[in-house]
Amino acid sequence: MKILITDKIHPIFFDSLRGCGCDLDYLPESNQSDILEIVHQYEGLIINSKSRADRVLIDKAVRLRFIARMGSGMEIIDQEYARQKGIVCINSPEGNCDAVAEYAVGALIALMRNIHSAHAEVKRAIWQREKNRGTELGGKVIGIYGYGHTGSAFARRLNGFGVTVLAYDKYKSGFSDNYIKESSPEEIFLNADVLSLHLPLSEETRYLADYAFFTRFKKNIWVINTARGQHIKTSDLIRAVREGKVVAAALDVLENENLNTLDAQQKAWFDDLVAEQRILLTPHIAGLTQESFRKIAEVLAAKIQKLLPALQK
């Protein structure tokens, strides 16, 4: 089986698949146009977020048997169309869920203790202690939207902080235990001090968090988004921050992460994000660690090895 890998992957991937009878072409510098030119040659395709397996690509990939996504976000694959073509789609959220969970905990503490804003002030020779008096995590109610690999990993890492964790997932049930309480949106709106988003991007979740959503919370809340930028309507978040409904927010993801292509409206909200000290911004790094780089490769290799016997019949 001939497999195309279009982005950087840990060398353990090649070691794991050695002897499986696969011909692996590693082209990490390729772009979408490059892939479209050659994809007809391959039975397997491994992509990351810089590429999209849309209808155009799938139609050109006449021999394709599977598409594997490094990481979790399957919105870069037209899964329904792939299934119609008999193409198996897999991903590897197990590989970076721990990294995302650790980032979410760190971002939350940074927000509640004003670490990011105080750091910026001290670097400007501004020494303000009382202004940066923080809030402790203990005793707070953490609302988690989406209880898959990353949401559950985040919840586990909160154990020991003395918090109450309420988790909602429309497509999962029966996951309550002595520490996590399976909850409804209404219960989260009523009780949460913190909202952390751990959702896949779909038409159902796109711009879920708009102004009306934020104002449904009884308390003023801290917001963490490590999932996808388009879960939040950015202009509405900025309004909620300015009005105090959102105390502060950490955004590892943005509506448009290609900052060189922002239109006038997007440039306006980006400037507002940059100017707002109560918003912490990072460049989609929550899932990027040395460890997750290896684990994603290991997970994908194991899943492909499991697939191969059926695909090679």
Rosetta silent file (secondary structure, phi, psi, omega in degrees, C-alpha in Angstrom):
SEQUENCE: MKILITDKIHPIFFDSLRGCGCDLDYLPESNQSDILEIVHQYEGLIINSKSRADRVLIDKAVRLRFIARMGSGMEIIDQEYARQKGIVCINSPEGNCDAVAEYAVGALIALMRNIHSAHAEVKRAIWQREKNRGTELGGKVIGIYGYGHTGSAFARRLNGFGVTVLAYDKYKSGFSDNYIKESSPEEIFLNADVLSLHLPLSEETRYLADYAFFTRFKKNIWVINTARGQHIKTSDLIRAVREGKVVAAALDVLENENLNTLDAQQKAWFDDLVAEQRILLTPHIAGLTQESFRKIAEVLAAKIQKLLPALQK
SCORE:     score description
SCORE:     0.000 S_00000001
   1 L     0.000  132.634 -178.461    0.000    0.000    0.000 S_00000001
   2 E   -97.463  125.171 -173.895    1.317    3.402   -1.022 S_00000001
   3 E  -124.713  134.779  178.211    0.829    6.114    1.622 S_00000001
   4 E  -105.735  127.415  175.588    1.437    9.865    1.367 S_00000001
   5 E  -111.285  119.874 -169.181    2.390   11.849    4.496 S_00000001
   6 L  -103.524    1.676 -179.310    1.937   15.579    3.896 S_00000001
   7 L  -145.511  169.074 -177.341    3.163   17.115    7.152 S_00000001
   8 L   -62.620  135.880  178.156    5.881   16.632    9.755 S_00000001
   9 L  -141.443  149.253 -177.286    5.539   13.463   11.790 S_00000001
  10 L   -63.785  143.003 -179.060    7.767   11.908   14.430 S_00000001
  11 L   -56.984  -22.162  179.661   10.289    9.321   13.146 S_00000001
  12 H   -60.159  -25.153  178.955    8.679    6.683   15.401 S_00000001
  13 H   -61.568  -45.521 -178.587    5.893    6.506   12.829 S_00000001
  14 H   -70.066  -37.735  176.571    8.241    5.096   10.195 S_00000001
  15 H   -62.421  -40.274 -176.893    9.854    2.732   12.684 S_00000001
  16 H   -68.354  -31.682 -176.175    6.440    1.427   13.722 S_00000001
  17 H   -97.499    3.391  178.114    5.323    0.710   10.159 S_00000001
  18 L   -63.145  129.780  178.905    8.583   -0.854    9.029 S_00000001
  19 L    88.287    5.222 -178.668    7.872   -4.287    7.606 S_00000001
  20 L   -88.409   -3.184 -179.205    4.146   -3.688    7.117 S_00000001
  21 L    84.959   15.105 -179.079    4.430   -3.758    3.339 S_00000001
  22 L   -99.240  145.161  174.737    3.698   -0.040    2.950 S_00000001
  23 E  -104.445  108.279 -173.021    5.495    2.362    0.654 S_00000001
  24 E  -100.901  119.523  174.754    5.671    5.647    2.595 S_00000001
  25 E  -103.198  118.202 -173.636    6.229    8.923    0.732 S_00000001
  26 E  -106.240  107.019 -177.064    7.127   11.702    3.171 S_00000001
  27 L  -127.209   69.373 -173.778    6.525   15.188    1.729 S_00000001
  28 L   -68.827  -15.898  179.267    6.196   17.515    4.745 S_00000001
  29 L   -93.402    2.649 -176.866    6.786   20.670    2.706 S_00000001
  30 L   -70.728  151.557  174.512    3.940   19.946    0.286 S_00000001
  31 L  -114.057 -177.195 -175.457    0.966   22.291   -0.038 S_00000001
  32 H   -60.368  -40.869  179.824   -2.602   21.675   -1.150 S_00000001
  33 H   -63.449  -42.354  177.996   -1.761   22.187   -4.820 S_00000001
  34 H   -59.289  -44.773 -177.512    1.128   19.725   -4.623 S_00000001
  35 H   -63.323  -42.714 -179.573   -1.113   17.118   -3.004 S_00000001
  36 H   -60.714  -30.885 -178.658   -3.820   17.507   -5.643 S_00000001
  37 H   -71.120  -29.623 -170.122   -1.242   16.803   -8.354 S_00000001
  38 H  -119.795   -6.891 -170.387   -0.099   13.468   -6.922 S_00000001
  39 H   -64.189  -20.680  179.921   -2.843   12.122   -4.661 S_00000001
  40 H   -64.635  -14.173 -177.455   -4.200    9.830   -7.400 S_00000001
  41 H   -84.722  -10.189 -163.831   -1.170    7.587   -6.827 S_00000001
  42 L  -115.150  146.899  173.038   -1.952    6.733   -3.188 S_00000001
  43 L   -94.270  -21.688  179.673   -4.115    4.345   -1.192 S_00000001
  44 E  -129.818  144.826 -179.712   -3.425    6.141    2.095 S_00000001
  45 E  -136.561  128.529  177.911   -3.218    9.846    2.963 S_00000001
  46 E  -119.209  121.004 -173.309   -1.995   11.379    6.229 S_00000001
  47 E  -128.771  165.007  171.476   -2.686   15.085    6.686 S_00000001
  48 L  -128.405 -169.121 -168.209   -2.563   17.854    9.248 S_00000001
  49 L   -68.093  -13.488  179.180   -4.348   21.185    9.463 S_00000001
  50 L   -76.104  -12.485 -178.427   -2.486   22.816    6.563 S_00000001
  51 L  -118.499  159.430  178.103   -4.306   20.474    4.122 S_00000001
  52 L  -132.361  129.341  174.455   -7.957   19.715    3.468 S_00000001
  53 E   -94.914   75.490 -179.473   -9.434   16.453    2.233 S_00000001
  54 L   -92.282 -172.778 -177.495  -12.417   18.090    0.555 S_00000001
  55 H   -62.101  -37.324 -179.559  -14.508   16.834   -2.363 S_00000001
  56 H   -61.134  -48.014  179.973  -12.021   18.125   -4.907 S_00000001
  57 H   -65.622  -44.774 -177.037   -9.161   16.162   -3.344 S_00000001
  58 H   -62.674  -37.819  178.240  -11.257   13.049   -2.737 S_00000001
  59 H   -65.239  -32.229  178.560  -12.412   13.011   -6.362 S_00000001
  60 H   -78.638  -23.848 -175.863   -8.795   13.138   -7.511 S_00000001
  61 L   -87.025   71.284 -169.773   -7.761   10.409   -5.061 S_00000001
  62 L   -69.906  -17.438 -178.941   -9.146    7.567   -7.150 S_00000001
  63 L  -106.406    0.748 -168.776   -7.198    4.837   -5.297 S_00000001
  64 L   -66.484  132.993  177.402   -7.620    6.166   -1.760 S_00000001
  65 L  -111.099  -29.334  177.380   -8.604    3.679    0.952 S_00000001
  66 E  -149.674  153.072  171.565   -8.025    5.739    4.104 S_00000001
  67 E  -123.638  127.604  178.476   -7.388    9.285    5.325 S_00000001
  68 E  -116.651  134.434 -178.813   -5.624    9.774    8.663 S_00000001
  69 E  -106.562  122.635  172.615   -5.602   13.071   10.512 S_00000001
  70 L   -69.986  118.777 -176.807   -2.671   13.939   12.802 S_00000001
  71 L    98.064 -152.813 -168.855   -4.427   15.239   15.900 S_00000001
  72 L  -113.534  -39.333 -167.100   -8.142   15.550   16.469 S_00000001
  73 L   -66.710  107.773 -177.375   -9.988   18.070   14.275 S_00000001
  74 H   -88.939    4.369  178.575  -11.878   16.181   11.581 S_00000001
  75 H   -67.919  -13.818  178.423  -13.419   19.299   10.038 S_00000001
  76 H   -82.388   -1.248  178.320  -10.551   19.285    7.537 S_00000001
  77 E  -120.379  131.042  171.844  -11.988   16.072    6.033 S_00000001
  78 L   -79.162   86.247 -171.169  -15.307   15.791    4.214 S_00000001
  79 H   -65.616  -38.777 -178.514  -16.099   12.639    6.129 S_00000001
  80 H   -64.267  -44.001  179.716  -19.528   12.031    4.642 S_00000001
  81 H   -67.203  -38.507  177.532  -18.235   12.241    1.081 S_00000001
  82 H   -61.062  -44.117  179.331  -15.262   10.045    1.986 S_00000001
  83 H   -61.960  -38.555  177.594  -17.595    7.400    3.405 S_00000001
  84 H   -60.912  -29.398  179.769  -19.647    7.489    0.213 S_00000001
  85 L   -90.717    3.148  179.805  -16.434    6.679   -1.653 S_00000001
  86 L    77.058   22.302 -178.581  -15.601    3.825    0.733 S_00000001
  87 L   -96.669  128.117  177.895  -12.718    5.719    2.349 S_00000001
  88 E   -82.247  136.502  179.582  -12.019    5.095    6.034 S_00000001
  89 E  -117.545  129.968  178.513  -11.292    8.216    8.116 S_00000001
  90 E  -134.394  159.950  173.630   -9.299    8.132   11.360 S_00000001
  91 E  -140.200 -172.971 -173.836   -7.677   10.637   13.688 S_00000001
  92 L  -140.963   55.792 -179.937   -5.461   10.616   16.776 S_00000001
  93 H   -64.124  -22.854  177.307   -6.925   12.756   19.575 S_00000001
  94 H   -61.840  -24.268 -174.301   -5.396   10.376   22.105 S_00000001
  95 H   -75.010  -32.604 -177.264   -1.987   11.708   21.072 S_00000001
  96 H  -121.758    9.217 -178.239   -2.342   15.343   22.117 S_00000001
  97 H   -64.445  -35.702  179.394   -5.224   15.362   24.625 S_00000001
  98 H   -67.189  -39.720  178.790   -2.834   15.467   27.580 S_00000001
  99 H   -62.773  -44.652  179.624   -0.966   18.424   26.108 S_00000001
 100 H   -63.497  -42.016 -179.145   -4.198   20.352   25.543 S_00000001
 101 H   -61.905  -44.063  179.792   -5.414   19.538   29.056 S_00000001
 102 H   -64.433  -41.471  177.335   -2.216   20.796   30.661 S_00000001
 103 H   -59.769  -45.486 -176.880   -2.344   23.988   28.601 S_00000001
 104 H   -60.460  -41.237  177.307   -5.975   24.611   29.620 S_00000001
 105 H   -64.210  -45.842 -179.882   -5.098   24.300   33.324 S_00000001
 106 H   -62.541  -42.467  179.769   -2.111   26.609   32.902 S_00000001
 107 H   -64.807  -39.737  179.847   -4.105   29.184   30.928 S_00000001
 108 H   -63.200  -45.130  178.469   -6.877   29.157   33.507 S_00000001
 109 H   -64.773  -40.560  178.039   -4.466   29.786   36.379 S_00000001
 110 H   -58.931  -41.922  179.378   -2.715   32.513   34.367 S_00000001
 111 H   -65.888  -48.249 -172.469   -6.060   34.253   33.827 S_00000001
 112 H   -71.043  -24.131  179.109   -7.285   33.971   37.397 S_00000001
 113 L  -104.564    7.379  177.309   -3.964   35.190   38.845 S_00000001
 114 L    58.352   30.543 -175.204   -3.397   37.913   36.188 S_00000001
 115 H   -63.963  -44.581 -175.816   -0.023   36.379   35.369 S_00000001
 116 H   -66.304  -43.037 -178.060   -0.002   37.364   31.698 S_00000001
 117 H   -73.945  -38.063  177.819   -1.024   40.998   32.266 S_00000001
 118 H   -64.660  -39.117  176.533    1.217   41.457   35.323 S_00000001
 119 H   -57.770  -46.830 -179.278    4.152   40.073   33.335 S_00000001
 120 H   -63.561  -36.365  179.807    3.552   42.631   30.581 S_00000001
 121 H   -67.936  -46.679 -178.357    3.369   45.454   33.135 S_00000001
 122 H   -61.497  -36.262  178.302    6.583   44.544   34.928 S_00000001
 123 H   -66.593  -17.674  174.651    8.412   44.430   31.592 S_00000001
 124 L  -101.105   17.022  179.342    7.287   48.041   31.165 S_00000001
 125 L    63.969   31.789  175.532    8.613   48.875   34.676 S_00000001
 126 L  -106.393  119.935 -174.864    5.082   49.020   36.112 S_00000001
 127 L  -116.262   93.912 -175.936    4.915   47.475   39.609 S_00000001
 128 L  -125.311  102.270 -176.766    1.262   47.150   40.650 S_00000001
 129 L   -81.380  -53.690 -174.901    0.491   44.526   43.253 S_00000001
 130 H   -62.072  -39.816  179.029   -3.037   45.377   44.408 S_00000001
 131 H   -58.759  -29.210 -176.950   -4.301   45.885   40.851 S_00000001
 132 H  -102.784   20.541  174.086   -3.175   42.317   40.099 S_00000001
 133 L   -59.732  127.098 -172.545   -4.744   40.679   43.140 S_00000001
 134 L   -98.871 -170.505  179.673   -5.971   37.371   41.747 S_00000001
 135 L  -124.747  137.242  179.657   -8.669   34.780   42.333 S_00000001
 136 L   -83.426  147.571  179.985   -8.059   31.244   43.605 S_00000001
 137 L   -73.729  -32.544 -177.707   -9.237   28.228   41.649 S_00000001
 138 L   -56.806  135.426  179.318  -10.301   26.313   44.756 S_00000001
 139 L    86.900   -6.303 -178.161  -14.038   26.238   45.337 S_00000001
 140 L   -83.241  161.212  176.528  -14.922   27.232   41.783 S_00000001
 141 E  -106.674  120.763 -177.668  -17.299   25.409   39.455 S_00000001
 142 E  -101.919  120.363  175.861  -15.719   24.432   36.132 S_00000001
 143 E   -97.890  124.777 -179.693  -18.066   23.907   33.196 S_00000001
 144 E  -113.420  122.823  175.781  -16.718   21.707   30.403 S_00000001
 145 E  -101.248  111.382 -177.244  -18.451   21.651   27.020 S_00000001
 146 L   100.878  113.434 -174.024  -17.447   18.466   25.208 S_00000001
 147 L  -121.429   51.385  173.814  -16.309   15.395   27.128 S_00000001
 148 L   -89.965 -144.731 -177.116  -14.177   13.516   24.660 S_00000001
 149 H   -61.399  -46.525 -175.314  -10.450   12.840   24.972 S_00000001
 150 H   -77.402  -41.522  179.172   -9.430   16.445   25.708 S_00000001
 151 H   -60.201  -43.080 -179.860  -12.401   17.419   27.851 S_00000001
 152 H   -71.274  -34.697  177.002  -11.975   14.373   30.071 S_00000001
 153 H   -66.083  -38.897  176.059   -8.188   14.858   30.265 S_00000001
 154 H   -62.238  -45.560 -179.963   -8.743   18.460   31.381 S_00000001
 155 H   -59.616  -42.642 -179.331  -11.232   17.305   34.007 S_00000001
 156 H   -62.006  -36.656 -177.737   -8.775   14.748   35.402 S_00000001
 157 H   -75.471  -14.968  176.031   -6.092   17.387   35.797 S_00000001
 158 H   -80.562  -14.466  178.386   -8.391   19.598   37.829 S_00000001
 159 L   -61.878  128.870 -176.539   -8.596   16.902   40.474 S_00000001
 160 L   106.677  -15.980  178.212   -6.774   18.185   43.522 S_00000001
 161 L   -88.093   -5.402  179.647   -7.653   21.851   43.018 S_00000001
 162 L    73.466   36.513  179.733  -10.802   21.556   45.127 S_00000001
 163 L  -109.626  165.777  170.508  -13.183   22.445   42.308 S_00000001
 164 E  -103.242  129.989 -177.935  -16.530   21.105   41.163 S_00000001
 165 E  -111.145  119.656  174.341  -16.515   19.855   37.563 S_00000001
 166 E  -109.840  124.231 -176.530  -19.710   19.913   35.502 S_00000001
 167 E  -122.363  136.068  177.820  -19.368   18.343   32.057 S_00000001
 168 E  -124.305  132.207  173.448  -21.814   18.403   29.155 S_00000001
 169 L  -145.174  117.651 -176.123  -21.621   16.348   25.991 S_00000001
 170 L   -60.183  -28.020 -171.610  -24.631   16.045   23.714 S_00000001
 171 L  -110.599   11.321  177.185  -23.420   12.703   22.350 S_00000001
 172 L  -134.272  151.359  176.044  -22.153   11.006   25.516 S_00000001
 173 L  -151.192  168.022  176.822  -23.803    9.928   28.727 S_00000001
 174 L    74.833   24.154 -176.784  -23.115    7.842   31.794 S_00000001
 175 L  -106.276    6.491  175.622  -19.697    9.357   32.527 S_00000001
 176 L   -62.691  146.521  173.174  -20.394   10.807   35.984 S_00000001
 177 L  -145.812 -160.303 -177.867  -18.140    9.550   38.773 S_00000001
 178 L   -68.197  -12.846 -174.480  -17.067   10.671   42.229 S_00000001
 179 L  -120.258  -39.538 -178.344  -15.418   13.734   40.736 S_00000001
 180 E   -99.769  133.272  175.733  -17.105   14.584   37.413 S_00000001
 181 E  -110.066  117.940  173.863  -20.809   15.369   37.265 S_00000001
 182 E   -64.590  126.397 -169.474  -22.564   14.815   33.934 S_00000001
 183 L  -133.162  172.933  175.750  -24.592   17.990   33.487 S_00000001
 184 L  -104.351  161.944  174.056  -26.925   19.901   31.201 S_00000001
 185 H   -55.651  -39.765 -177.968  -26.231   23.278   29.591 S_00000001
 186 H   -61.065  -40.535  179.199  -28.787   24.794   31.958 S_00000001
 187 H   -67.013  -36.906  177.276  -26.911   23.518   35.011 S_00000001
 188 H   -68.018  -44.618  177.792  -23.647   24.905   33.649 S_00000001
 189 H   -58.065  -36.762 -175.481  -25.241   28.280   32.876 S_00000001
 190 H   -76.720  -34.598 -167.441  -26.594   28.445   36.421 S_00000001
 191 H  -115.869  -22.638 -168.122  -23.490   27.355   38.354 S_00000001
 192 L   -70.846  140.736  167.694  -20.253   27.676   36.376 S_00000001
 193 L   -96.513  -24.648 -175.593  -17.481   30.136   37.189 S_00000001
 194 E  -133.323  140.354  171.957  -15.376   28.868   34.276 S_00000001
 195 E  -120.314  126.374  175.381  -16.252   27.617   30.788 S_00000001
 196 E  -122.746  126.119 -176.263  -13.774   25.477   28.852 S_00000001
 197 E   -95.539  128.929  179.396  -14.615   24.420   25.293 S_00000001
 198 L  -139.734   56.496 -172.010  -13.501   20.985   24.056 S_00000001
 199 L  -112.133  151.126  166.901  -15.781   20.480   21.054 S_00000001
 200 L   -74.058  155.575  177.786  -15.326   19.333   17.469 S_00000001
 201 L   -88.829  124.968  177.203  -16.156   21.964   14.861 S_00000001
 202 L  -149.571  174.624  176.585  -19.399   21.316   13.009 S_00000001
 203 L   -61.095  -27.701 -179.837  -22.363   23.315   11.797 S_00000001
 204 L   -72.219  -32.741 -175.791  -23.923   22.531   15.163 S_00000001
 205 L  -104.926   -6.654  179.822  -21.040   24.015   17.169 S_00000001
 206 L   -65.163  124.707 -178.862  -19.963   26.850   14.846 S_00000001
 207 L    55.947   34.103  173.011  -20.432   30.156   16.705 S_00000001
 208 L   -57.055  -43.710 -175.777  -22.102   28.351   19.574 S_00000001
 209 E   -92.847   85.183  175.389  -20.648   30.922   21.974 S_00000001
 210 L  -107.784 -171.887 -175.381  -22.199   34.213   20.894 S_00000001
 211 H   -61.237  -42.484  179.502  -23.374   37.143   22.999 S_00000001
 212 H   -61.395  -37.519  178.216  -26.689   35.485   23.874 S_00000001
 213 H   -62.095  -49.465 -177.402  -24.769   32.390   24.997 S_00000001
 214 H   -63.058  -37.504 -176.618  -22.475   34.346   27.319 S_00000001
 215 H   -75.299   -8.251  175.752  -25.346   36.283   28.879 S_00000001
 216 L   -75.734  -16.402  178.766  -27.087   33.036   29.835 S_00000001
 217 L   -74.255  132.654  179.405  -24.488   32.464   32.560 S_00000001
 218 L   -68.040  -40.754 -179.415  -25.694   33.578   35.967 S_00000001
 219 L   -94.920  162.920  166.973  -22.155   34.402   37.129 S_00000001
 220 L   -76.628  135.195 -167.008  -19.445   36.384   35.409 S_00000001
 221 E  -122.707  157.652  166.066  -17.159   33.724   33.933 S_00000001
 222 E   -95.246  142.589 -176.027  -13.642   32.956   32.778 S_00000001
 223 E  -123.343  132.380  175.492  -13.496   31.402   29.286 S_00000001
 224 E  -122.041  128.146  174.327  -10.910   28.974   27.869 S_00000001
 225 E  -128.739  108.921  175.802  -10.960   27.921   24.218 S_00000001
 226 L  -114.510   11.260 -173.075   -8.424   25.328   23.059 S_00000001
 227 L   -95.868  -89.287  178.614  -10.733   23.719   20.493 S_00000001
 228 L  -137.373  140.343 -175.990  -11.575   25.742   17.368 S_00000001
 229 H   -60.376  -32.139 -176.332  -11.738   29.497   16.896 S_00000001
 230 H   -79.840    5.289  168.481  -15.073   29.387   15.150 S_00000001
 231 H   -70.537  -26.417 -174.828  -16.788   28.071   18.269 S_00000001
 232 E  -115.088  132.920  170.928  -16.757   31.681   19.513 S_00000001
 233 L   -81.361  106.113 -167.085  -18.085   34.765   17.765 S_00000001
 234 H   -59.411  -43.673 -179.245  -15.102   36.957   18.541 S_00000001
 235 H   -60.946  -34.685  178.612  -16.848   40.324   18.395 S_00000001
 236 H   -72.275  -36.063  176.067  -19.437   39.037   20.881 S_00000001
 237 H   -62.873  -45.554 -179.917  -16.728   37.751   23.225 S_00000001
 238 H   -59.712  -42.364  176.851  -15.022   41.154   23.185 S_00000001
 239 H   -60.708  -43.870 -179.356  -18.350   42.809   24.020 S_00000001
 240 H   -65.708  -35.357  176.442  -18.912   40.361   26.879 S_00000001
 241 H   -66.504  -46.480 -178.400  -15.395   41.056   28.231 S_00000001
 242 H   -63.730  -31.714  179.622  -15.891   44.810   28.068 S_00000001
 243 H   -85.320   -7.738  178.814  -19.226   44.504   29.872 S_00000001
 244 L    88.075   -2.139  177.643  -17.694   42.243   32.541 S_00000001
 245 L   -65.346  -39.001  170.067  -19.840   39.211   31.738 S_00000001
 246 E  -102.978  115.357 -177.650  -16.629   37.447   30.773 S_00000001
 247 E   -63.308  -46.271  179.378  -14.009   38.251   33.423 S_00000001
 248 E  -165.035  161.420 -177.922  -11.155   37.146   31.154 S_00000001
 249 E  -141.756  144.061  172.128  -10.536   34.719   28.306 S_00000001
 250 E  -114.715  120.669 -178.469   -7.687   32.550   27.027 S_00000001
 251 E  -118.890  112.439  173.460   -7.831   31.867   23.304 S_00000001
 252 L   -91.918   -8.174 -176.507   -5.401   29.408   21.758 S_00000001
 253 L  -135.118  148.787 -179.100   -7.482   29.417   18.572 S_00000001
 254 L  -129.232  161.165  177.950   -9.001   32.199   16.449 S_00000001
 255 L   -55.274  -45.903  175.806  -11.714   32.478   13.823 S_00000001
 256 L  -127.353  111.168 -176.431   -9.030   33.150   11.214 S_00000001
 257 L   -92.605   -4.641  173.560   -5.562   32.009   12.248 S_00000001
 258 L   -90.523   89.396 -168.922   -3.867   33.123    9.041 S_00000001
 259 H   -67.642  -14.237  176.787   -3.212   36.634   10.275 S_00000001
 260 H   -81.841   -5.029 -176.707   -1.902   37.788    6.901 S_00000001
 261 H  -117.807   15.623 -178.206   -5.334   37.224    5.330 S_00000001
 262 L   -65.207  131.618  172.920   -7.603   39.087    7.755 S_00000001
 263 L   -79.899 -179.046 -174.174  -10.330   41.106    6.074 S_00000001
 264 H   -60.436  -42.035 -179.646  -11.341   44.522    7.439 S_00000001
 265 H   -66.724  -43.203  179.037  -13.858   43.095    9.894 S_00000001
 266 H   -66.544  -37.970  177.239  -11.460   40.441   11.140 S_00000001
 267 H   -61.957  -36.119  179.639   -8.657   43.003   11.471 S_00000001
 268 H   -64.849  -46.422 -179.280  -10.955   45.095   13.663 S_00000001
 269 H   -72.618  -29.477  177.251  -11.672   42.257   16.081 S_00000001
 270 H   -66.759  -41.697  177.089   -8.051   41.151   16.078 S_00000001
 271 H   -61.444  -37.748  177.631   -6.941   44.655   17.053 S_00000001
 272 H   -65.856  -40.133  177.508   -9.521   44.601   19.841 S_00000001
 273 H   -61.336  -45.272 -178.144   -8.204   41.239   21.079 S_00000001
 274 H   -64.451  -37.660 -176.646   -4.634   42.535   21.137 S_00000001
 275 H   -75.592  -20.815 -173.879   -5.637   45.704   22.980 S_00000001
 276 L   -87.205  109.933 -177.751   -7.640   43.882   25.662 S_00000001
 277 L   -64.397  -22.276 -177.439   -5.426   42.955   28.628 S_00000001
 278 L   -84.996    6.861  176.837   -8.041   40.508   29.916 S_00000001
 279 E  -118.360  123.120  178.708   -7.621   38.281   26.860 S_00000001
 280 E   -97.930  126.107 -176.458   -4.666   35.888   26.653 S_00000001
 281 E  -118.731  134.714  172.006   -3.697   34.866   23.112 S_00000001
 282 L  -137.868  156.511 -169.843   -1.457   32.026   21.930 S_00000001
 283 L   -89.302   61.524  175.857   -0.885   30.657   18.391 S_00000001
 284 L    55.318   53.757 -176.673   -2.725   27.289   18.498 S_00000001
 285 L  -112.275    0.939 -174.379   -0.045   25.636   20.617 S_00000001
 286 L   -55.186  -40.336 -177.373   -2.143   23.856   23.245 S_00000001
 287 L   -91.044    3.626 -174.807   -1.612   20.456   21.644 S_00000001
 288 L   -99.790  102.519  170.765    2.012   21.051   20.656 S_00000001
 289 L  -135.458  166.118  175.419    4.548   19.433   22.962 S_00000001
 290 H   -59.807  -38.783 -177.227    7.584   17.247   22.380 S_00000001
 291 H   -70.295  -41.848 -178.201    5.635   14.376   23.906 S_00000001
 292 H   -67.642  -31.667  177.242    2.471   14.863   21.842 S_00000001
 293 H   -57.486  -43.793  178.529    4.525   14.946   18.633 S_00000001
 294 H   -72.897  -44.514 -175.156    5.665   11.403   19.369 S_00000001
 295 H   -64.369  -37.902  177.325    2.355   10.160   20.791 S_00000001
 296 H   -59.914  -43.675  179.338    0.347   11.304   17.756 S_00000001
 297 H   -63.401  -41.811  179.957    2.708    9.325   15.511 S_00000001
 298 H   -64.726  -43.692 -179.992    2.443    6.257   17.724 S_00000001
 299 H   -63.395  -46.047 -179.631   -1.365    6.397   17.821 S_00000001
 300 H   -63.101  -43.277 -179.963   -1.658    6.822   14.054 S_00000001
 301 H   -60.075  -42.876 -179.471    0.789    4.011   13.354 S_00000001
 302 H   -64.960  -40.596 -178.993   -1.145    1.654   15.633 S_00000001
 303 H   -69.183  -38.063  178.661   -4.474    2.536   14.037 S_00000001
 304 H   -67.872  -41.595  176.783   -3.103    2.119   10.518 S_00000001
 305 H   -58.370  -38.185  179.190   -1.572   -1.243   11.418 S_00000001
 306 H   -69.141  -33.603 -179.199   -4.981   -2.343   12.666 S_00000001
 307 H   -75.111  -35.102 -167.577   -6.638   -1.157    9.444 S_00000001
 308 H   -52.711  -45.892 -177.456   -4.195   -2.667    6.994 S_00000001
 309 H   -55.546  -40.726 -179.252   -5.378   -6.323    6.980 S_00000001
 310 H   -73.019  -38.389 -176.429   -8.896   -5.300    5.952 S_00000001
 311 H   -73.626  -25.005 -175.669   -7.745   -2.685    3.444 S_00000001
 312 L   -91.852    2.905  178.198   -5.260   -4.987    1.732 S_00000001
 313 L   -69.886    0.000    0.000   -7.797   -7.731    0.977 S_00000001
